[in-house]
Short mmCIF file of N, CA and C in Angstrom, two decimals:
data_model
loop_
_atom_site.label_atom_id
_atom_site.label_comp_id
_atom_site.label_asym_id
_atom_site.label_seq_id
_atom_site.Cartn_x
_atom_site.Cartn_y
_atom_site.Cartn_z
N GLN Z 1 14.69 -8.97 -11.76
CA GLN Z 1 14.13 -8.83 -10.42
C GLN Z 1 13.07 -7.73 -10.44
N VAL Z 2 11.95 -8.00 -9.81
CA VAL Z 2 10.87 -7.04 -9.71
C VAL Z 2 11.29 -5.88 -8.81
N GLN Z 3 10.94 -4.67 -9.21
CA GLN Z 3 11.14 -3.49 -8.39
C GLN Z 3 9.80 -2.77 -8.21
N LEU Z 4 9.62 -2.19 -7.03
CA LEU Z 4 8.39 -1.48 -6.70
C LEU Z 4 8.72 -0.03 -6.41
N VAL Z 5 7.91 0.88 -6.95
CA VAL Z 5 8.09 2.30 -6.74
C VAL Z 5 6.78 2.90 -6.29
N GLU Z 6 6.76 3.44 -5.07
CA GLU Z 6 5.58 4.11 -4.54
C GLU Z 6 5.59 5.59 -4.91
N SER Z 7 4.41 6.16 -5.02
CA SER Z 7 4.27 7.58 -5.24
C SER Z 7 2.92 8.04 -4.72
N GLY Z 8 2.74 9.33 -4.58
CA GLY Z 8 1.47 9.90 -4.19
C GLY Z 8 1.40 10.43 -2.78
N GLY Z 9 2.43 10.19 -1.98
CA GLY Z 9 2.43 10.72 -0.62
C GLY Z 9 2.47 12.23 -0.62
N ASP Z 10 1.83 12.84 0.39
CA ASP Z 10 1.74 14.29 0.43
C ASP Z 10 1.31 14.74 1.82
N LEU Z 11 1.28 16.04 2.01
CA LEU Z 11 0.72 16.66 3.20
C LEU Z 11 -0.72 17.02 2.91
N VAL Z 12 -1.65 16.49 3.72
CA VAL Z 12 -3.07 16.74 3.52
C VAL Z 12 -3.73 17.11 4.84
N GLN Z 13 -4.86 17.79 4.76
CA GLN Z 13 -5.61 18.16 5.95
C GLN Z 13 -6.47 17.00 6.43
N PRO Z 14 -6.77 16.97 7.73
CA PRO Z 14 -7.70 15.94 8.22
C PRO Z 14 -9.00 15.96 7.44
N GLY Z 15 -9.50 14.77 7.11
CA GLY Z 15 -10.70 14.64 6.30
C GLY Z 15 -10.44 14.60 4.82
N GLY Z 16 -9.22 14.85 4.42
CA GLY Z 16 -8.88 14.84 3.02
C GLY Z 16 -8.66 13.45 2.48
N SER Z 17 -8.37 13.38 1.19
CA SER Z 17 -8.16 12.12 0.50
C SER Z 17 -6.84 12.12 -0.24
N LEU Z 18 -6.33 10.92 -0.45
CA LEU Z 18 -5.06 10.75 -1.14
C LEU Z 18 -5.06 9.37 -1.79
N ARG Z 19 -4.44 9.26 -2.95
CA ARG Z 19 -4.29 7.96 -3.59
C ARG Z 19 -2.82 7.66 -3.79
N LEU Z 20 -2.37 6.56 -3.20
CA LEU Z 20 -1.01 6.11 -3.36
C LEU Z 20 -0.93 5.09 -4.50
N SER Z 21 0.17 5.13 -5.23
CA SER Z 21 0.39 4.20 -6.33
C SER Z 21 1.65 3.39 -6.08
N CYS Z 22 1.61 2.14 -6.47
CA CYS Z 22 2.76 1.25 -6.41
C CYS Z 22 2.94 0.64 -7.78
N ALA Z 23 3.94 1.12 -8.50
CA ALA Z 23 4.21 0.65 -9.85
C ALA Z 23 5.28 -0.44 -9.80
N ALA Z 24 4.98 -1.58 -10.42
CA ALA Z 24 5.89 -2.71 -10.42
C ALA Z 24 6.50 -2.90 -11.80
N SER Z 25 7.79 -3.19 -11.84
CA SER Z 25 8.42 -3.55 -13.09
C SER Z 25 7.99 -4.96 -13.48
N GLY Z 26 7.81 -5.19 -14.77
CA GLY Z 26 7.36 -6.49 -15.23
C GLY Z 26 5.88 -6.70 -14.96
N SER Z 27 5.44 -7.92 -15.13
CA SER Z 27 4.04 -8.29 -14.91
C SER Z 27 3.93 -8.96 -13.55
N ILE Z 28 3.59 -8.19 -12.56
CA ILE Z 28 3.61 -8.68 -11.19
C ILE Z 28 2.63 -9.82 -10.97
N TRP Z 29 1.49 -9.80 -11.66
CA TRP Z 29 0.47 -10.82 -11.44
C TRP Z 29 0.76 -12.13 -12.14
N ARG Z 30 1.87 -12.20 -12.87
CA ARG Z 30 2.31 -13.47 -13.43
C ARG Z 30 3.12 -14.28 -12.43
N ILE Z 31 3.51 -13.66 -11.34
CA ILE Z 31 4.21 -14.39 -10.29
C ILE Z 31 3.22 -15.29 -9.58
N PRO Z 32 3.49 -16.60 -9.50
CA PRO Z 32 2.52 -17.51 -8.89
C PRO Z 32 2.18 -17.12 -7.46
N ALA Z 33 0.89 -17.04 -7.20
CA ALA Z 33 0.37 -16.81 -5.84
C ALA Z 33 0.88 -15.52 -5.20
N VAL Z 34 1.22 -14.52 -6.02
CA VAL Z 34 1.75 -13.28 -5.47
C VAL Z 34 0.66 -12.53 -4.71
N ALA Z 35 1.07 -11.92 -3.62
CA ALA Z 35 0.19 -11.09 -2.82
C ALA Z 35 0.80 -9.70 -2.72
N MET Z 36 -0.03 -8.68 -2.84
CA MET Z 36 0.41 -7.30 -2.72
C MET Z 36 -0.15 -6.69 -1.45
N GLY Z 37 0.66 -5.93 -0.77
CA GLY Z 37 0.21 -5.30 0.46
C GLY Z 37 0.73 -3.89 0.61
N TRP Z 38 -0.05 -3.08 1.31
CA TRP Z 38 0.38 -1.77 1.75
C TRP Z 38 0.62 -1.81 3.25
N TYR Z 39 1.78 -1.36 3.67
CA TYR Z 39 2.14 -1.27 5.07
C TYR Z 39 2.43 0.19 5.42
N ARG Z 40 2.41 0.48 6.70
CA ARG Z 40 2.79 1.81 7.14
C ARG Z 40 3.56 1.72 8.45
N GLN Z 41 4.41 2.71 8.67
CA GLN Z 41 5.17 2.78 9.90
C GLN Z 41 5.19 4.22 10.38
N ALA Z 42 4.60 4.45 11.53
CA ALA Z 42 4.58 5.76 12.16
C ALA Z 42 5.74 5.87 13.15
N PRO Z 43 6.15 7.08 13.48
CA PRO Z 43 7.24 7.26 14.44
C PRO Z 43 6.97 6.55 15.76
N GLY Z 44 7.94 5.77 16.22
CA GLY Z 44 7.81 5.06 17.48
C GLY Z 44 6.94 3.84 17.45
N LYS Z 45 6.46 3.44 16.29
CA LYS Z 45 5.58 2.29 16.18
C LYS Z 45 6.13 1.26 15.21
N GLN Z 46 5.66 0.03 15.34
CA GLN Z 46 6.05 -1.04 14.44
C GLN Z 46 5.35 -0.89 13.10
N ARG Z 47 5.97 -1.44 12.07
CA ARG Z 47 5.35 -1.46 10.77
C ARG Z 47 4.12 -2.36 10.81
N GLU Z 48 3.01 -1.88 10.25
CA GLU Z 48 1.77 -2.63 10.29
C GLU Z 48 1.17 -2.78 8.90
N LEU Z 49 0.47 -3.88 8.70
CA LEU Z 49 -0.23 -4.12 7.45
C LEU Z 49 -1.50 -3.30 7.42
N VAL Z 50 -1.69 -2.56 6.34
CA VAL Z 50 -2.86 -1.71 6.16
C VAL Z 50 -3.88 -2.36 5.25
N ALA Z 51 -3.44 -2.87 4.11
CA ALA Z 51 -4.33 -3.47 3.13
C ALA Z 51 -3.60 -4.55 2.36
N PHE Z 52 -4.35 -5.53 1.88
CA PHE Z 52 -3.79 -6.72 1.26
C PHE Z 52 -4.65 -7.15 0.09
N MET Z 53 -4.00 -7.64 -0.95
CA MET Z 53 -4.71 -8.21 -2.09
C MET Z 53 -3.93 -9.42 -2.60
N ASN Z 54 -4.62 -10.56 -2.75
CA ASN Z 54 -3.94 -11.74 -3.28
C ASN Z 54 -4.08 -11.80 -4.80
N SER Z 55 -3.51 -12.85 -5.38
CA SER Z 55 -3.48 -12.96 -6.84
C SER Z 55 -4.85 -13.13 -7.46
N SER Z 56 -5.83 -13.53 -6.68
CA SER Z 56 -7.20 -13.69 -7.16
C SER Z 56 -8.02 -12.42 -7.05
N GLY Z 57 -7.44 -11.37 -6.45
CA GLY Z 57 -8.15 -10.12 -6.29
C GLY Z 57 -8.89 -9.98 -4.99
N ASN Z 58 -8.79 -10.97 -4.11
CA ASN Z 58 -9.42 -10.87 -2.80
C ASN Z 58 -8.64 -9.89 -1.94
N THR Z 59 -9.35 -9.09 -1.16
CA THR Z 59 -8.72 -8.04 -0.38
C THR Z 59 -9.06 -8.16 1.10
N LYS Z 60 -8.19 -7.56 1.90
CA LYS Z 60 -8.41 -7.45 3.34
C LYS Z 60 -7.89 -6.10 3.79
N ILE Z 61 -8.67 -5.43 4.62
CA ILE Z 61 -8.33 -4.11 5.12
C ILE Z 61 -8.20 -4.17 6.63
N ALA Z 62 -7.19 -3.51 7.16
CA ALA Z 62 -7.00 -3.48 8.60
C ALA Z 62 -8.17 -2.77 9.27
N ASP Z 63 -8.51 -3.24 10.47
CA ASP Z 63 -9.64 -2.65 11.20
C ASP Z 63 -9.46 -1.15 11.42
N SER Z 64 -8.23 -0.72 11.61
CA SER Z 64 -7.97 0.68 11.91
C SER Z 64 -8.32 1.62 10.76
N VAL Z 65 -8.38 1.10 9.54
CA VAL Z 65 -8.67 1.94 8.38
C VAL Z 65 -9.88 1.44 7.60
N ALA Z 66 -10.55 0.41 8.09
CA ALA Z 66 -11.71 -0.14 7.39
C ALA Z 66 -12.77 0.93 7.19
N GLY Z 67 -13.34 0.93 5.99
CA GLY Z 67 -14.35 1.92 5.65
C GLY Z 67 -13.78 3.21 5.11
N ARG Z 68 -12.48 3.40 5.24
CA ARG Z 68 -11.84 4.62 4.75
C ARG Z 68 -10.82 4.35 3.64
N PHE Z 69 -10.12 3.21 3.72
CA PHE Z 69 -9.09 2.87 2.74
C PHE Z 69 -9.56 1.74 1.85
N THR Z 70 -9.11 1.75 0.59
CA THR Z 70 -9.43 0.71 -0.37
C THR Z 70 -8.20 0.38 -1.19
N ILE Z 71 -7.94 -0.91 -1.38
CA ILE Z 71 -6.84 -1.34 -2.24
C ILE Z 71 -7.42 -1.82 -3.56
N SER Z 72 -6.76 -1.49 -4.64
CA SER Z 72 -7.21 -1.89 -5.97
C SER Z 72 -6.00 -2.07 -6.87
N ARG Z 73 -6.24 -2.57 -8.08
CA ARG Z 73 -5.13 -2.80 -9.00
C ARG Z 73 -5.55 -2.51 -10.43
N ASP Z 74 -4.56 -2.22 -11.25
CA ASP Z 74 -4.72 -2.08 -12.68
C ASP Z 74 -3.71 -3.03 -13.31
N ASN Z 75 -4.18 -4.19 -13.76
CA ASN Z 75 -3.29 -5.22 -14.27
C ASN Z 75 -2.51 -4.74 -15.50
N ALA Z 76 -3.15 -3.98 -16.37
CA ALA Z 76 -2.49 -3.51 -17.58
C ALA Z 76 -1.32 -2.59 -17.26
N LYS Z 77 -1.42 -1.85 -16.17
CA LYS Z 77 -0.37 -0.92 -15.79
C LYS Z 77 0.57 -1.50 -14.73
N ASN Z 78 0.32 -2.74 -14.30
CA ASN Z 78 1.13 -3.36 -13.25
C ASN Z 78 1.25 -2.45 -12.04
N THR Z 79 0.12 -1.91 -11.63
CA THR Z 79 0.09 -0.93 -10.56
C THR Z 79 -0.97 -1.29 -9.53
N VAL Z 80 -0.63 -1.13 -8.27
CA VAL Z 80 -1.55 -1.31 -7.16
C VAL Z 80 -1.76 0.04 -6.50
N TYR Z 81 -3.00 0.31 -6.11
CA TYR Z 81 -3.35 1.60 -5.54
C TYR Z 81 -3.86 1.44 -4.11
N LEU Z 82 -3.68 2.48 -3.34
CA LEU Z 82 -4.31 2.58 -2.03
C LEU Z 82 -5.05 3.90 -1.99
N GLN Z 83 -6.38 3.84 -2.05
CA GLN Z 83 -7.21 5.02 -1.94
C GLN Z 83 -7.47 5.30 -0.46
N MET Z 84 -7.13 6.48 -0.02
CA MET Z 84 -7.22 6.85 1.38
C MET Z 84 -8.18 8.02 1.51
N ASN Z 85 -9.31 7.79 2.17
CA ASN Z 85 -10.32 8.81 2.38
C ASN Z 85 -10.48 9.11 3.86
N SER Z 86 -11.08 10.24 4.15
CA SER Z 86 -11.34 10.65 5.54
C SER Z 86 -10.09 10.51 6.40
N LEU Z 87 -9.01 11.04 5.92
CA LEU Z 87 -7.73 10.88 6.60
C LEU Z 87 -7.72 11.55 7.96
N LYS Z 88 -7.03 10.89 8.88
CA LYS Z 88 -6.90 11.35 10.25
C LYS Z 88 -5.43 11.58 10.57
N PRO Z 89 -5.14 12.42 11.57
CA PRO Z 89 -3.74 12.64 11.94
C PRO Z 89 -3.00 11.34 12.28
N GLU Z 90 -3.69 10.37 12.86
CA GLU Z 90 -3.04 9.11 13.20
C GLU Z 90 -2.69 8.26 11.99
N ASP Z 91 -3.13 8.66 10.80
CA ASP Z 91 -2.73 7.99 9.57
C ASP Z 91 -1.35 8.43 9.10
N THR Z 92 -0.79 9.44 9.74
CA THR Z 92 0.52 9.93 9.36
C THR Z 92 1.57 8.82 9.53
N ALA Z 93 2.29 8.53 8.46
CA ALA Z 93 3.27 7.45 8.47
C ALA Z 93 3.98 7.40 7.13
N VAL Z 94 5.03 6.62 7.07
CA VAL Z 94 5.62 6.24 5.80
C VAL Z 94 4.90 4.99 5.32
N TYR Z 95 4.40 5.03 4.11
CA TYR Z 95 3.65 3.92 3.54
C TYR Z 95 4.52 3.17 2.55
N TYR Z 96 4.54 1.83 2.69
CA TYR Z 96 5.37 0.96 1.88
C TYR Z 96 4.51 -0.03 1.10
N CYS Z 97 4.91 -0.29 -0.12
CA CYS Z 97 4.31 -1.32 -0.94
C CYS Z 97 5.16 -2.58 -0.86
N ASN Z 98 4.49 -3.74 -0.84
CA ASN Z 98 5.19 -5.01 -0.73
C ASN Z 98 4.58 -6.04 -1.68
N ALA Z 99 5.43 -6.84 -2.30
CA ALA Z 99 5.01 -7.99 -3.09
C ALA Z 99 5.65 -9.23 -2.50
N ARG Z 100 4.83 -10.25 -2.27
CA ARG Z 100 5.33 -11.45 -1.61
C ARG Z 100 4.69 -12.69 -2.22
N SER Z 101 5.48 -13.75 -2.33
CA SER Z 101 4.98 -15.04 -2.78
C SER Z 101 5.77 -16.14 -2.10
N GLY Z 102 5.08 -17.00 -1.39
CA GLY Z 102 5.74 -18.09 -0.68
C GLY Z 102 6.74 -17.56 0.33
N VAL Z 103 7.86 -18.25 0.43
CA VAL Z 103 8.91 -17.87 1.38
C VAL Z 103 10.16 -17.35 0.70
N SER Z 104 10.18 -17.32 -0.63
CA SER Z 104 11.38 -16.96 -1.36
C SER Z 104 11.28 -15.64 -2.12
N PHE Z 105 10.09 -15.08 -2.25
CA PHE Z 105 9.91 -13.83 -2.98
C PHE Z 105 9.33 -12.78 -2.05
N ASP Z 106 10.06 -11.70 -1.84
CA ASP Z 106 9.64 -10.66 -0.92
C ASP Z 106 10.34 -9.37 -1.33
N VAL Z 107 9.59 -8.44 -1.91
CA VAL Z 107 10.15 -7.20 -2.44
C VAL Z 107 9.41 -6.01 -1.84
N TRP Z 108 10.17 -4.99 -1.46
CA TRP Z 108 9.61 -3.78 -0.87
C TRP Z 108 9.96 -2.55 -1.70
N GLY Z 109 9.06 -1.58 -1.70
CA GLY Z 109 9.36 -0.29 -2.27
C GLY Z 109 10.10 0.58 -1.27
N GLN Z 110 10.43 1.79 -1.68
CA GLN Z 110 11.23 2.68 -0.85
C GLN Z 110 10.41 3.46 0.17
N GLY Z 111 9.11 3.47 0.01
CA GLY Z 111 8.24 4.18 0.92
C GLY Z 111 7.88 5.58 0.44
N THR Z 112 6.72 6.05 0.86
CA THR Z 112 6.28 7.40 0.54
C THR Z 112 5.61 8.00 1.78
N GLN Z 113 5.94 9.25 2.07
CA GLN Z 113 5.48 9.90 3.30
C GLN Z 113 4.08 10.46 3.14
N VAL Z 114 3.22 10.11 4.08
CA VAL Z 114 1.88 10.69 4.17
C VAL Z 114 1.79 11.43 5.50
N THR Z 115 1.47 12.70 5.43
CA THR Z 115 1.33 13.51 6.63
C THR Z 115 -0.05 14.15 6.64
N VAL Z 116 -0.80 13.92 7.71
CA VAL Z 116 -2.15 14.46 7.86
C VAL Z 116 -2.12 15.47 8.99
N SER Z 117 -2.26 16.73 8.65
CA SER Z 117 -2.16 17.79 9.63
C SER Z 117 -2.86 19.04 9.12
N SER Z 118 -3.41 19.81 10.05
CA SER Z 118 -4.02 21.07 9.69
C SER Z 118 -3.02 22.21 9.74
#
């Protein structure tokens, strides 16, 4: 079974940058039609999709973070990254990595805390 481990969360000042990593056991891109996503959940709010990448490398970024966040991958390391620039206090949340394929494969990481505050 694939497992996902997030890392890189930290306390940063507004305007700062942070890179989150999601390391997957095994070769995640060998899973047919697998899609990787970064989600976040802030206090009192629903979990929301932040960034998405499908098995072909096509990406989608949420409007709320467009122009500031970028999703990328390193196939050799079985790792997906979320580069976060120009961070704002409203970006404060627990960030989760997700791998999904069809209706039968859905794996989540444990989450990593990102706090943006002066």
